Each structure stands twice: as C-alpha cells, then as structure tokens.
Amino acid sequence: MTAVQNVLISGAGIAGPALAHWLHRYGIAPTVVERAPAPRSGGYAVDVRGVALDVAERMGVLDGIAEHGTGMASASFVDARGRRIADFTPSQARTASEGRSRELLRGDLVRLLHEPTTAYTEYLYDDTVTALEQAPEGVHVSFAHAAPRMFDLVVGADGLHSTTRALAFGPEGPFRRFLNAYISICTVPNHLGLDREVLLHNLPGRAIALYHTPRAEGAKAMFLVSTRSETGIDRRPAGEQRRFLREAFAGAGWEAGRLLSETGAAPDFYFDSVTQIRARSWSAGRVVLLGDAAHCPSPASGQGSSLALVGAHVLAGELARHDAPAAALAAYEARMRPFVAANQAIADAGLGFLAPRTRTGIAVRNALVRAAPLLSRVGGFDSKLSTAAEALELDAPAPAPG
Ligand SMILES: Cc1cc2nc3c(=O)[nH]c(=O)nc-3n(C[C@H](O)[C@H](O)[C@H](O)COP(=O)(O)OP(=O)(O)OC[C@H]3O[C@@H](n4cnc5c(N)ncnc54)[C@H](O)[C@@H]3O)c2cc1C
C-alpha cells in the first residue's frame, strides 16, 4: 500500500485530470483545484503523439480523441497575394499513413479527460492555492476560498505560469528559457470560407496563419513574432499586445490587415511568450510539478499535451510502486527527464520551420516542403518530432490495489 492516500492537484487542464484518472485507478483519492469556474473549452489545436497515444488508449480515451479530430485536410504556405506556394501535410491528414499523431482542439481534449473523472474526483473550481506549508506527514494547504486542508502530496499541474511552482520553488524568472518569440491565437470570422484547411504566410521571423476546423466556430488566426530579446509585452494589457502585432505585421500583405483588425473583437484573444520551463528539480518535499508547470516545451515543440499525458501516467505509476513519496518522486523524474529533454530539444527546429528568420530561409523551407516525400530522409522537423514523441518506453501500469 502506498503511503500517499490523498493528493491535491492544482490545475484541471490536461495533466490534472489525466493524473486524477491514474491516481483513482491506484486507490489514491484526487482533489483538483482549478482557478477557472469550469474546465476551459475551445482554444487552439493540439497534437497527441507517439507514446501519449498509448497512454490515451490505456485511459480509454483514444477513440474519443480520434472522433474529435480537427479533420484538417490540407495546409499551404501562401505568398503576400494569397497564392499557394507550397503544400504541406497537416498532422491530422498524416495519421492515415503514420497513425501516431492525432490533432484535436485543446478544449475537446480537456473535456474528454475531465468528464470521466468527475465520478470520483473532488473538483474545487474558481479557487486557487495561496500557501503551502510542508510538514513531515503532508502539506498544509491554504486556498483563496476553500477551508485549509492537509494533503499527503500536492501536484502543481497549473501550466506554464504555475502558482504551485512559484509557492514551492520561487518566481518564474530563473526557470524560463525564452525562445525569442511571441505567439498569439484567437477566433476570427472564416471570411475566406476555408474548409478544414490551414494557410500560413511568412515574413522573415514572423508567421501569420489561418485555419478552419468544423470543431469550432469561425476560424483561428495565429501570429508568431520573433524578437532578439524579451520585451515584456506578454505581461502588458491586451491593447498593447494588439499594437505590437500590428507593428510586427505592418505591410505584410495577404490577409494580415483584416486579421489584425479582427483580433479586437475576438472573444478569446491569447498572447504569450514562446517559453520553455527548465527546472533542476521537479519536487520539493511533498510538492511535485507535472506537465507545463514542470517542463513546458513551448508551443514550438508541439509536444506539451503529450508530455503532460505521459507524465501523469508515469507519476501515478511511481506513487503506486513506492511506499516513500521521496522515492516515487525521484523515480518519476528519472523516467521523465530524458523524454522531456528530447522533446524540448525540437522546439528550435519547430520555430525555424514555422517562421524562418530570413527570406532565404523561407525559400529553402518552401523548397524542402515541396520535396515533402524526401523531407523525413533529410532529417526535417517532422521526423525529429516523431522520434522525440516515441522516446520513452511505457512501463506496464502498476497493479491496481486489492
Ligand atoms: C498556441 C499553442 C499551441 C499549442 N500546440 C500544441 C500542440 O500542437 N501539441 C501539444 O502537445 N501541445 C501544444 N501546446 C501546448 C499545450 O497546450 C500545453 O503544453 C498543455 O496544455 C499543457 O498541459 P498542462 O495540463 O500541463 O497545462 P495547461 O493545459 O496549461 O493547464 C493548466 C490548468 O491550470 C489552471 N490554473 C492555472 N493557474 C492556476 C491556479 N493558480 N490555481 C488553479 N488552477 C490554475 C489553468 O486554468 C488550466 O486549466 C500548445 C500551446 C499553445 C499555447
């Protein structure tokens, strides 16, 4: 019998509900505190790849993931006049041949993971942890709203800007590896009438994309801007962030002007830095980090959701295998570190693919994309991604109690 009987998870994103599933399976009681009033719906498209698909299958959500696919059928780079200059295969279309990547909206994935856990998980919405006090037998937790409680273990699954990490390890600064780019995504009208299609236009170091999936209203606009250093714009008000985007894409051609003006009315304007989290340790006493809070690989890697799913499986398995929490947390970290490192390492190539820094770079990328069948053989981003996504051998699930 494991020494850990009840666990507080901060964050009901991808890692949180996935961990709740596995803890329950091992007879450990999960409580999840989520800052939002409900699991957050909608959002951008994410891929679940490689080993994470095996985890999804073990959780019984793989069919749901396939059924909720974005259905993306084609993707093209376009020039300033909107002419398609190179076609690349979106990940959803690739699944037919490769079978190791599934694309869906983040909100659909969160719902698929969250719904089955509501039968056995205590969810505290609209609340947040405000203080953590470690004791030999557990952690005293204070909340903004709920009464203080003691838990055997606290898991910070509260994302890139984790409050748990700040409380247990200190401010975000030393853990950040800024990848010299900012990203913004929002919903806009589908004025081009796109049908399950991605269009992407580049200026040096910048990308502007528009995509449509039948799983969401309208279309999604995505803006990616490279910079030489941190400007702090990610922490400024949305109005300033929109101005930053307008300046970055001034004279960009294609649909840039229209899309930028539409960000003003978008109900879900998202803006953040493209940042990785690199921490020397993921646990301090009985507080442990999971998913983006521990090791955000950045959207440029496209592997954050997959790392969160796999991490939840590994962490719960080690808690079930070890009596002493410290031994479980050390084993979790030892298992996950190489996998995380492999997936964080591909982010630079991901950025280079999405937004090459020079006009020559854009032309070379387009030429490589046109030669797509050769791409995997010349070590393109896709093949690096597929290799990293498979770089962990899953243990068999630990035996369930009783
Ligand atoms: C634009 C973009 C594109 C992406 N594309 C991909 C992709 O193609 N493939 C992929 O695998 N990944 C992708 N990702 C990354 C992916 O979304 C994340 O890596 C993944 O969601 C991480 O899961 P998580 O559960 O660790 O954190 P999150 O999903 O961020 O969930 C954290 C949860 O914690 C909650 N929370 C935050 N603070 C608190 C608090 N103080 N108290 C309580 N709750 C709190 C939040 O509301 C949220 O529900 C992308 C990310 C972005 C931004």
GROMACS .gro file of C-alpha atoms and ligand atoms in nm:
model
  455
    1MET     CA    1   0.000   0.000   0.000
    2THR     CA    2   0.137   0.335  -0.098
    3ALA     CA    3   0.199   0.590   0.175
    4VAL     CA    4   0.024   0.855  -0.031
    5GLN     CA    5  -0.354   0.836   0.019
    6ASN     CA    6  -0.484   1.175  -0.089
    7VAL     CA    7  -0.342   1.417  -0.342
    8LEU     CA    8  -0.421   1.778  -0.424
    9ILE     CA    9  -0.374   1.861  -0.792
   10SER     CA   10  -0.363   2.228  -0.886
   11GLY     CA   11  -0.496   2.271  -1.241
   12ALA     CA   12  -0.770   2.099  -1.442
   13GLY     CA   13  -0.600   2.129  -1.781
   14ILE     CA   14  -0.456   1.822  -1.948
   15ALA     CA   15  -0.211   1.694  -1.684
   16GLY     CA   16  -0.451   1.742  -1.390
   17PRO     CA   17  -0.748   1.525  -1.499
   18ALA     CA   18  -0.511   1.266  -1.652
   19LEU     CA   19  -0.336   1.234  -1.316
   20ALA     CA   20  -0.674   1.212  -1.136
   21HIS     CA   21  -0.761   0.914  -1.361
   22TRP     CA   22  -0.444   0.724  -1.278
   23LEU     CA   23  -0.446   0.806  -0.904
   24HIS     CA   24  -0.802   0.676  -0.873
   25ARG     CA   25  -0.701   0.362  -1.056
   26TYR     CA   26  -0.436   0.304  -0.787
   27GLY     CA   27  -0.671   0.375  -0.496
   28ILE     CA   28  -0.539   0.726  -0.423
   29ALA     CA   29  -0.804   0.997  -0.373
   30PRO     CA   30  -0.761   1.301  -0.603
   31THR     CA   31  -0.882   1.655  -0.531
   32VAL     CA   32  -0.838   1.910  -0.810
   33VAL     CA   33  -0.839   2.286  -0.758
   34GLU     CA   34  -0.895   2.492  -1.074
   35ARG     CA   35  -0.876   2.869  -1.097
   36ALA     CA   36  -1.139   2.889  -1.374
   37PRO     CA   37  -1.510   2.839  -1.294
   38ALA     CA   38  -1.516   2.528  -1.519
   39PRO     CA   39  -1.275   2.334  -1.741
   40ARG     CA   40  -1.172   2.573  -2.016
   41SER     CA   41  -1.328   2.490  -2.354
   42GLY     CA   42  -1.228   2.585  -2.710
   43GLY     CA   43  -0.875   2.701  -2.774
   44TYR     CA   44  -0.621   2.607  -3.034
   45ALA     CA   45  -0.544   2.273  -3.197
   46VAL     CA   46  -0.301   2.040  -3.021
   47ASP     CA   47  -0.150   1.712  -3.130
   48VAL     CA   48  -0.134   1.398  -2.918
   49ARG     CA   49   0.157   1.196  -3.048
   50GLY     CA   50   0.367   0.887  -3.006
   51VAL     CA   51   0.376   0.736  -2.658
   52ALA     CA   52   0.099   0.974  -2.544
   53LEU     CA   53  -0.139   0.787  -2.776
   54ASP     CA   54  -0.058   0.467  -2.588
   55VAL     CA   55  -0.138   0.643  -2.261
   56ALA     CA   56  -0.466   0.770  -2.410
   57GLU     CA   57  -0.552   0.415  -2.516
   58ARG     CA   58  -0.485   0.282  -2.165
   59MET     CA   59  -0.712   0.556  -2.029
   60GLY     CA   60  -0.991   0.459  -2.270
   61VAL     CA   61  -0.998   0.799  -2.443
   62LEU     CA   62  -0.822   0.715  -2.769
   63ASP     CA   63  -1.143   0.661  -2.967
   64GLY     CA   64  -1.280   0.990  -2.835
   65ILE     CA   65  -0.961   1.166  -2.943
   66ALA     CA   66  -0.998   1.020  -3.294
   67GLU     CA   67  -1.369   1.111  -3.311
   68HIS     CA   68  -1.298   1.472  -3.209
   69GLY     CA   69  -1.017   1.522  -3.462
   70THR     CA   70  -0.988   1.862  -3.627
   71GLY     CA   71  -1.040   1.688  -3.963
   72MET     CA   72  -0.773   1.908  -4.118
   73ALA     CA   73  -0.733   1.808  -4.482
   74SER     CA   74  -0.478   2.045  -4.634
   75ALA     CA   75  -0.220   2.306  -4.544
   76SER     CA   76  -0.035   2.553  -4.763
   77PHE     CA   77   0.216   2.832  -4.738
   78VAL     CA   78   0.085   3.140  -4.921
   79ASP     CA   79   0.260   3.449  -5.057
   80ALA     CA   80   0.167   3.812  -4.994
   81ARG     CA   81  -0.104   3.786  -5.262
   82GLY     CA   82  -0.253   3.470  -5.116
   83ARG     CA   83  -0.120   3.234  -5.384
   84ARG     CA   84  -0.046   2.886  -5.252
   85ILE     CA   85   0.330   2.838  -5.297
   86ALA     CA   86   0.394   2.510  -5.115
   87ASP     CA   87   0.167   2.247  -4.966
   88PHE     CA   88   0.246   2.056  -4.652
   89THR     CA   89   0.050   1.776  -4.494
   90PRO     CA   90  -0.132   1.872  -4.175
   91SER     CA   91  -0.083   1.628  -3.891
   92GLN     CA   92  -0.445   1.509  -3.899
   93ALA     CA   93  -0.412   1.401  -4.262
   94ARG     CA   94  -0.082   1.227  -4.183
   95THR     CA   95  -0.249   0.998  -3.931
   96ALA     CA   96  -0.387   0.781  -4.208
   97SER     CA   97  -0.037   0.678  -4.308
   98GLU     CA   98   0.154   0.712  -3.980
   99GLY     CA   99  -0.112   0.651  -3.718
  100ARG     CA  100   0.099   0.811  -3.444
  101SER     CA  101  -0.041   1.164  -3.433
  102ARG     CA  102  -0.392   1.290  -3.363
  103GLU     CA  103  -0.487   1.657  -3.377
  104LEU     CA  104  -0.783   1.797  -3.181
  105LEU     CA  105  -0.883   2.120  -3.010
  106ARG     CA  106  -0.733   2.158  -2.665
  107GLY     CA  107  -1.081   2.216  -2.520
  108ASP     CA  108  -1.207   1.885  -2.663
  109LEU     CA  109  -0.908   1.702  -2.515
  110VAL     CA  110  -0.963   1.863  -2.173
  111ARG     CA  111  -1.332   1.761  -2.180
  112LEU     CA  112  -1.254   1.403  -2.284
  113LEU     CA  113  -1.007   1.371  -1.998
  114HIS     CA  114  -1.211   1.558  -1.738
  115GLU     CA  115  -1.564   1.414  -1.778
  116PRO     CA  116  -1.494   1.055  -1.670
  117THR     CA  117  -1.301   1.174  -1.365
  118THR     CA  118  -1.593   1.373  -1.220
  119ALA     CA  119  -1.740   1.047  -1.083
  120TYR     CA  120  -1.457   1.005  -0.835
  121THR     CA  121  -1.269   1.335  -0.816
  122GLU     CA  122  -1.342   1.630  -0.590
  123TYR     CA  123  -1.320   1.940  -0.811
  124LEU     CA  124  -1.284   2.283  -0.646
  125TYR     CA  125  -1.348   2.544  -0.919
  126ASP     CA  126  -1.295   2.915  -0.902
  127ASP     CA  127  -1.028   2.869  -0.639
  128THR     CA  128  -0.652   2.863  -0.607
  129VAL     CA  129  -0.384   2.759  -0.363
  130THR     CA  130  -0.246   3.057  -0.171
  131ALA     CA  131   0.005   2.893   0.065
  132LEU     CA  132   0.182   2.560   0.107
  133GLU     CA  133   0.339   2.458   0.436
  134GLN     CA  134   0.535   2.136   0.440
  135ALA     CA  135   0.518   1.902   0.740
  136PRO     CA  136   0.678   1.557   0.772
  137GLU     CA  137   0.341   1.385   0.725
  138GLY     CA  138   0.200   1.606   0.448
  139VAL     CA  139   0.136   1.957   0.322
  140HIS     CA  140  -0.091   2.215   0.487
  141VAL     CA  141  -0.268   2.391   0.201
  142SER     CA  142  -0.444   2.727   0.218
  143PHE     CA  143  -0.690   2.826  -0.055
  144ALA     CA  144  -0.835   3.159  -0.161
  145HIS     CA  145  -1.187   3.031  -0.085
  146ALA     CA  146  -1.198   2.673   0.049
  147ALA     CA  147  -1.105   2.596   0.410
  148PRO     CA  148  -0.739   2.500   0.471
  149ARG     CA  149  -0.664   2.126   0.445
  150MET     CA  150  -0.384   1.875   0.475
  151PHE     CA  151  -0.281   1.654   0.180
  152ASP     CA  152  -0.023   1.377   0.156
  153LEU     CA  153   0.106   1.527  -0.169
  154VAL     CA  154   0.048   1.842  -0.376
  155VAL     CA  155   0.091   1.831  -0.754
  156GLY     CA  156   0.137   2.153  -0.948
  157ALA     CA  157  -0.031   2.090  -1.285
  158ASP     CA  158  -0.119   2.456  -1.328
  159GLY     CA  159   0.062   2.527  -1.650
  160LEU     CA  160   0.346   2.743  -1.779
  161HIS     CA  161   0.292   3.020  -1.523
  162SER     CA  162   0.235   2.777  -1.235
  163THR     CA  163   0.132   2.921  -0.898
  164THR     CA  164   0.238   2.598  -0.726
  165ARG     CA  165   0.588   2.635  -0.870
  166ALA     CA  166   0.604   2.994  -0.752
  167LEU     CA  167   0.494   2.897  -0.400
  168ALA     CA  168   0.725   2.597  -0.364
  169PHE     CA  169   1.025   2.693  -0.579
  170GLY     CA  170   1.016   3.071  -0.624
  171PRO     CA  171   0.944   3.315  -0.908
  172GLU     CA  172   0.929   3.202  -1.271
  173GLY     CA  173   1.231   3.401  -1.392
  174PRO     CA  174   1.515   3.153  -1.328
  175PHE     CA  175   1.312   2.868  -1.481
  176ARG     CA  176   1.232   3.044  -1.808
  177ARG     CA  177   1.412   2.977  -2.134
  178PHE     CA  178   1.269   3.239  -2.367
  179LEU     CA  179   1.278   3.118  -2.728
  180ASN     CA  180   1.284   3.471  -2.867
  181ALA     CA  181   0.930   3.469  -2.995
  182TYR     CA  182   0.576   3.566  -2.900
  183ILE     CA  183   0.262   3.382  -3.005
  184SER     CA  184  -0.098   3.493  -3.028
  185ILE     CA  185  -0.410   3.299  -3.120
  186CYS     CA  186  -0.776   3.395  -3.140
  187THR     CA  187  -1.103   3.314  -3.311
  188VAL     CA  188  -1.195   3.527  -3.613
  189PRO     CA  189  -1.469   3.505  -3.880
  190ASN     CA  190  -1.396   3.249  -4.153
  191HIS     CA  191  -1.418   3.517  -4.419
  192LEU     CA  192  -1.215   3.316  -4.672
  193GLY     CA  193  -1.459   3.026  -4.640
  194LEU     CA  194  -1.178   2.783  -4.553
  195ASP     CA  195  -1.286   2.422  -4.519
  196ARG     CA  196  -1.060   2.209  -4.295
  197GLU     CA  197  -0.758   2.395  -4.422
  198VAL     CA  198  -0.451   2.577  -4.286
  199LEU     CA  199  -0.295   2.874  -4.468
  200LEU     CA  200   0.032   3.024  -4.346
  201HIS     CA  201   0.214   3.336  -4.465
  202ASN     CA  202   0.568   3.432  -4.363
  203LEU     CA  203   0.777   3.742  -4.333
  204PRO     CA  204   1.131   3.687  -4.203
  205GLY     CA  205   1.099   3.574  -3.841
  206ARG     CA  206   0.721   3.608  -3.847
  207ALA     CA  207   0.426   3.387  -3.937
  208ILE     CA  208   0.058   3.453  -3.969
  209ALA     CA  209  -0.173   3.157  -4.009
  210LEU     CA  210  -0.543   3.100  -4.052
  211TYR     CA  211  -0.710   2.765  -4.007
  212HIS     CA  212  -1.057   2.621  -4.003
  213THR     CA  213  -1.189   2.309  -3.834
  214PRO     CA  214  -1.555   2.205  -3.819
  215ARG     CA  215  -1.499   2.153  -3.443
  216ALA     CA  216  -1.504   2.532  -3.381
  217GLU     CA  217  -1.697   2.842  -3.485
  218GLY     CA  218  -1.526   3.068  -3.739
  219ALA     CA  219  -1.154   3.024  -3.795
  220LYS     CA  220  -0.843   3.054  -3.580
  221ALA     CA  221  -0.582   3.318  -3.654
  222MET     CA  222  -0.229   3.260  -3.524
  223PHE     CA  223   0.052   3.517  -3.513
  224LEU     CA  224   0.413   3.432  -3.436
  225VAL     CA  225   0.674   3.708  -3.396
  226SER     CA  226   1.047   3.652  -3.337
  227THR     CA  227   1.240   3.906  -3.133
  228ARG     CA  228   1.603   3.942  -3.027
  229SER     CA  229   1.526   3.955  -2.656
  230GLU     CA  230   1.241   3.964  -2.405
  231THR     CA  231   1.035   4.281  -2.432
  232GLY     CA  232   0.785   4.205  -2.154
  233ILE     CA  233   0.497   4.252  -2.398
  234ASP     CA  234   0.344   3.922  -2.278
  235ARG     CA  235   0.274   4.087  -1.942
  236ARG     CA  236   0.123   4.406  -2.088
  237PRO     CA  237  -0.250   4.475  -2.144
  238ALA     CA  238  -0.417   4.315  -2.449
  239GLY     CA  239  -0.446   4.653  -2.625
  240GLU     CA  240  -0.067   4.693  -2.624
  241GLN     CA  241  -0.022   4.335  -2.741
  242ARG     CA  242  -0.252   4.402  -3.037
  243ARG     CA  243  -0.049   4.713  -3.122
  244PHE     CA  244   0.271   4.507  -3.103
  245LEU     CA  245   0.120   4.263  -3.355
  246ARG     CA  246   0.003   4.542  -3.586
  247GLU     CA  247   0.355   4.688  -3.591
  248ALA     CA  248   0.515   4.346  -3.646
  249PHE     CA  249   0.292   4.272  -3.946
  250ALA     CA  250   0.270   4.621  -4.097
  251GLY     CA  251   0.280   4.581  -4.476
  252ALA     CA  252   0.274   4.201  -4.451
  253GLY     CA  253   0.018   4.166  -4.730
  254TRP     CA  254  -0.214   3.866  -4.767
  255GLU     CA  255  -0.495   3.887  -4.507
  256ALA     CA  256  -0.278   4.041  -4.234
  257GLY     CA  257  -0.456   4.376  -4.206
  258ARG     CA  258  -0.800   4.222  -4.183
  259LEU     CA  259  -0.698   3.952  -3.936
  260LEU     CA  260  -0.520   4.202  -3.713
  261SER     CA  261  -0.823   4.430  -3.701
  262GLU     CA  262  -1.041   4.129  -3.615
  263THR     CA  263  -0.831   4.047  -3.309
  264GLY     CA  264  -1.002   4.346  -3.144
  265ALA     CA  265  -1.340   4.169  -3.138
  266ALA     CA  266  -1.207   3.820  -3.066
  267PRO     CA  267  -1.369   3.665  -2.757
  268ASP     CA  268  -1.063   3.453  -2.678
  269PHE     CA  269  -0.754   3.665  -2.757
  270TYR     CA  270  -0.449   3.468  -2.631
  271PHE     CA  271  -0.097   3.613  -2.620
  272ASP     CA  272   0.213   3.472  -2.452
  273SER     CA  273   0.586   3.433  -2.490
  274VAL     CA  274   0.722   3.119  -2.652
  275THR     CA  275   0.899   2.991  -2.344
  276GLN     CA  276   1.028   2.667  -2.203
  277ILE     CA  277   1.044   2.581  -1.835
  278ARG     CA  278   1.369   2.420  -1.729
  279ALA     CA  279   1.392   2.333  -1.359
  280ARG     CA  280   1.677   2.145  -1.190
  281SER     CA  281   1.428   1.958  -0.975
  282TRP     CA  282   1.057   1.896  -1.014
  283SER     CA  283   0.988   1.823  -0.650
  284ALA     CA  284   1.049   1.985  -0.313
  285GLY     CA  285   0.945   1.770  -0.020
  286ARG     CA  286   0.585   1.666  -0.085
  287VAL     CA  287   0.521   1.915  -0.365
  288VAL     CA  288   0.582   1.798  -0.722
  289LEU     CA  289   0.538   1.960  -1.063
  290LEU     CA  290   0.371   1.798  -1.366
  291GLY     CA  291   0.315   1.897  -1.730
  292ASP     CA  292   0.391   2.253  -1.841
  293ALA     CA  293   0.448   2.361  -1.479
  294ALA     CA  294   0.750   2.129  -1.464
  295HIS     CA  295   0.883   2.137  -1.817
  296CYS     CA  296   0.679   2.336  -2.069
  297PRO     CA  297   0.842   2.255  -2.403
  298SER     CA  298   0.665   2.556  -2.567
  299PRO     CA  299   0.409   2.553  -2.850
  300ALA     CA  300   0.705   2.545  -3.090
  301SER     CA  301   0.766   2.181  -2.996
  302GLY     CA  302   0.400   2.080  -3.032
  303GLN     CA  303   0.457   1.827  -2.754
  304GLY     CA  304   0.325   1.990  -2.436
  305SER     CA  305  -0.001   1.795  -2.422
  306SER     CA  306   0.174   1.469  -2.492
  307LEU     CA  307   0.434   1.528  -2.219
  308ALA     CA  308   0.152   1.613  -1.977
  309LEU     CA  309  -0.034   1.289  -2.055
  310VAL     CA  310   0.274   1.070  -2.031
  311GLY     CA  311   0.395   1.246  -1.715
  312ALA     CA  312   0.062   1.181  -1.541
  313HIS     CA  313   0.086   0.809  -1.622
  314VAL     CA  314   0.445   0.786  -1.501
  315LEU     CA  315   0.394   0.990  -1.180
  316ALA     CA  316   0.088   0.792  -1.067
  317GLY     CA  317   0.261   0.463  -1.151
  318GLU     CA  318   0.564   0.551  -0.940
  319LEU     CA  319   0.343   0.664  -0.649
  320ALA     CA  320   0.169   0.327  -0.665
  321ARG     CA  321   0.500   0.137  -0.676
  322HIS     CA  322   0.681   0.312  -0.390
  323ASP     CA  323   0.588   0.344  -0.024
  324ALA     CA  324   0.804   0.650   0.033
  325PRO     CA  325   0.689   0.961  -0.159
  326ALA     CA  326   1.051   1.077  -0.199
  327ALA     CA  327   1.144   0.752  -0.378
  328ALA     CA  328   0.837   0.779  -0.604
  329LEU     CA  329   0.912   1.139  -0.699
  330ALA     CA  330   1.277   1.058  -0.772
  331ALA     CA  331   1.174   0.764  -0.992
  332TYR     CA  332   0.918   0.981  -1.176
  333GLU     CA  333   1.180   1.241  -1.251
  334ALA     CA  334   1.442   0.986  -1.358
  335ARG     CA  335   1.193   0.825  -1.602
  336MET     CA  336   1.069   1.153  -1.749
  337ARG     CA  337   1.389   1.362  -1.775
  338PRO     CA  338   1.533   1.212  -2.096
  339PHE     CA  339   1.191   1.215  -2.266
  340VAL     CA  340   1.136   1.578  -2.172
  341ALA     CA  341   1.487   1.674  -2.288
  342ALA     CA  342   1.432   1.510  -2.628
  343ASN     CA  343   1.105   1.695  -2.676
  344GLN     CA  344   1.229   2.032  -2.553
  345ALA     CA  345   1.523   2.000  -2.793
  346ILE     CA  346   1.300   2.007  -3.102
  347ALA     CA  347   1.142   2.346  -3.027
  348ASP     CA  348   1.413   2.547  -3.204
  349ALA     CA  349   1.363   2.341  -3.519
  350GLY     CA  350   0.988   2.390  -3.482
  351LEU     CA  351   1.028   2.768  -3.473
  352GLY     CA  352   1.270   2.753  -3.764
  353PHE     CA  353   1.009   2.562  -3.965
  354LEU     CA  354   0.717   2.790  -3.879
  355ALA     CA  355   0.900   3.122  -3.909
  356PRO     CA  356   1.243   3.108  -4.077
  357ARG     CA  357   1.450   3.415  -3.987
  358THR     CA  358   1.547   3.524  -4.340
  359ARG     CA  359   1.394   3.541  -4.687
  360THR     CA  360   1.644   3.277  -4.799
  361GLY     CA  361   1.541   3.060  -4.507
  362ILE     CA  362   1.176   3.089  -4.610
  363ALA     CA  363   1.261   2.993  -4.968
  364VAL     CA  364   1.470   2.694  -4.855
  365ARG     CA  365   1.193   2.577  -4.620
  366ASN     CA  366   0.937   2.602  -4.901
  367ALA     CA  367   1.163   2.406  -5.138
  368LEU     CA  368   1.205   2.135  -4.875
  369VAL     CA  369   0.832   2.125  -4.815
  370ARG     CA  370   0.766   2.086  -5.188
  371ALA     CA  371   1.001   1.788  -5.174
  372ALA     CA  372   0.796   1.653  -4.881
  373PRO     CA  373   0.843   1.285  -4.959
  374LEU     CA  374   1.217   1.341  -4.913
  375LEU     CA  375   1.178   1.550  -4.602
  376SER     CA  376   1.198   1.271  -4.346
  377ARG     CA  377   1.511   1.140  -4.513
  378VAL     CA  378   1.686   1.476  -4.489
  379GLY     CA  379   1.605   1.499  -4.120
  380GLY     CA  380   1.320   1.753  -4.141
  381PHE     CA  381   1.128   1.881  -3.840
  382ASP     CA  382   0.861   1.615  -3.883
  383SER     CA  383   1.099   1.324  -3.843
  384LYS     CA  384   1.268   1.485  -3.539
  385LEU     CA  385   0.924   1.531  -3.385
  386SER     CA  386   0.816   1.171  -3.447
  387THR     CA  387   1.141   1.039  -3.297
  388ALA     CA  388   1.113   1.259  -2.985
  389ALA     CA  389   0.746   1.166  -2.938
  390GLU     CA  390   0.840   0.797  -2.913
  391ALA     CA  391   1.143   0.846  -2.686
  392LEU     CA  392   1.003   0.673  -2.376
  393GLU     CA  393   0.913   0.314  -2.318
  394LEU     CA  394   0.598   0.295  -2.107
  395ASP     CA  395   0.600   0.062  -1.809
  396ALA     CA  396   0.303  -0.164  -1.775
  397PRO     CA  397   0.050   0.009  -1.549
  398ALA     CA  398   0.127  -0.063  -1.183
  399PRO     CA  399  -0.108  -0.324  -1.036
  400ALA     CA  400  -0.433  -0.176  -0.906
  401PRO     CA  401  -0.483  -0.216  -0.528
  402GLY     CA  402  -0.680  -0.502  -0.377
  403LIG     C1  403  -0.073   2.820  -2.919
  403LIG     C2  404  -0.040   2.688  -2.861
  403LIG     C3  405  -0.032   2.576  -2.943
  403LIG     C4  406  -0.001   2.453  -2.888
  403LIG     N1  407   0.008   2.343  -2.969
  403LIG     C5  408   0.036   2.223  -2.914
  403LIG     C6  409   0.043   2.105  -2.993
  403LIG     O1  410   0.026   2.106  -3.115
  403LIG     N2  411   0.068   1.986  -2.932
  403LIG     C7  412   0.085   1.978  -2.797
  403LIG     O2  413   0.107   1.867  -2.746
  403LIG     N3  414   0.081   2.087  -2.719
  403LIG     C8  415   0.057   2.210  -2.774
  403LIG     N4  416   0.052   2.319  -2.696
  403LIG     C9  417   0.085   2.308  -2.555
  403LIG    C10  418  -0.026   2.255  -2.470
  403LIG     O3  419  -0.144   2.332  -2.478
  403LIG    C11  420   0.025   2.255  -2.327
  403LIG     O4  421   0.155   2.205  -2.323
  403LIG    C12  422  -0.064   2.169  -2.242
  403LIG     O5  423  -0.192   2.227  -2.238
  403LIG    C13  424  -0.006   2.154  -2.103
  403LIG     O6  425  -0.097   2.090  -2.021
  403LIG     P1  426  -0.097   2.120  -1.865
  403LIG     O7  427  -0.212   2.044  -1.810
  403LIG     O8  428   0.038   2.100  -1.810
  403LIG     O9  429  -0.124   2.277  -1.851
  403LIG     P2  430  -0.248   2.361  -1.904
  403LIG    O10  431  -0.318   2.292  -2.014
  403LIG    O11  432  -0.198   2.499  -1.925
  403LIG    O12  433  -0.349   2.359  -1.780
  403LIG    C14  434  -0.323   2.430  -1.662
  403LIG    C15  435  -0.455   2.447  -1.586
  403LIG    O13  436  -0.424   2.507  -1.462
  403LIG    C16  437  -0.517   2.610  -1.436
  403LIG     N5  438  -0.452   2.705  -1.347
  403LIG    C17  439  -0.359   2.797  -1.375
  403LIG     N6  440  -0.323   2.861  -1.263
  403LIG    C18  441  -0.395   2.808  -1.163
  403LIG    C19  442  -0.402   2.834  -1.023
  403LIG     N7  443  -0.327   2.927  -0.965
  403LIG     N8  444  -0.486   2.759  -0.947
  403LIG    C20  445  -0.564   2.662  -1.005
  403LIG     N9  446  -0.562   2.636  -1.138
  403LIG    C21  447  -0.478   2.708  -1.214
  403LIG    C22  448  -0.548   2.667  -1.574
  403LIG    O14  449  -0.672   2.737  -1.573
  403LIG    C23  450  -0.555   2.539  -1.657
  403LIG    O15  451  -0.682   2.481  -1.653
  403LIG    C24  452   0.023   2.443  -2.749
  403LIG    C25  453   0.014   2.556  -2.667
  403LIG    C26  454  -0.017   2.677  -2.722
  403LIG    C27  455  -0.025   2.796  -2.631
   0.00000   0.00000   0.00000
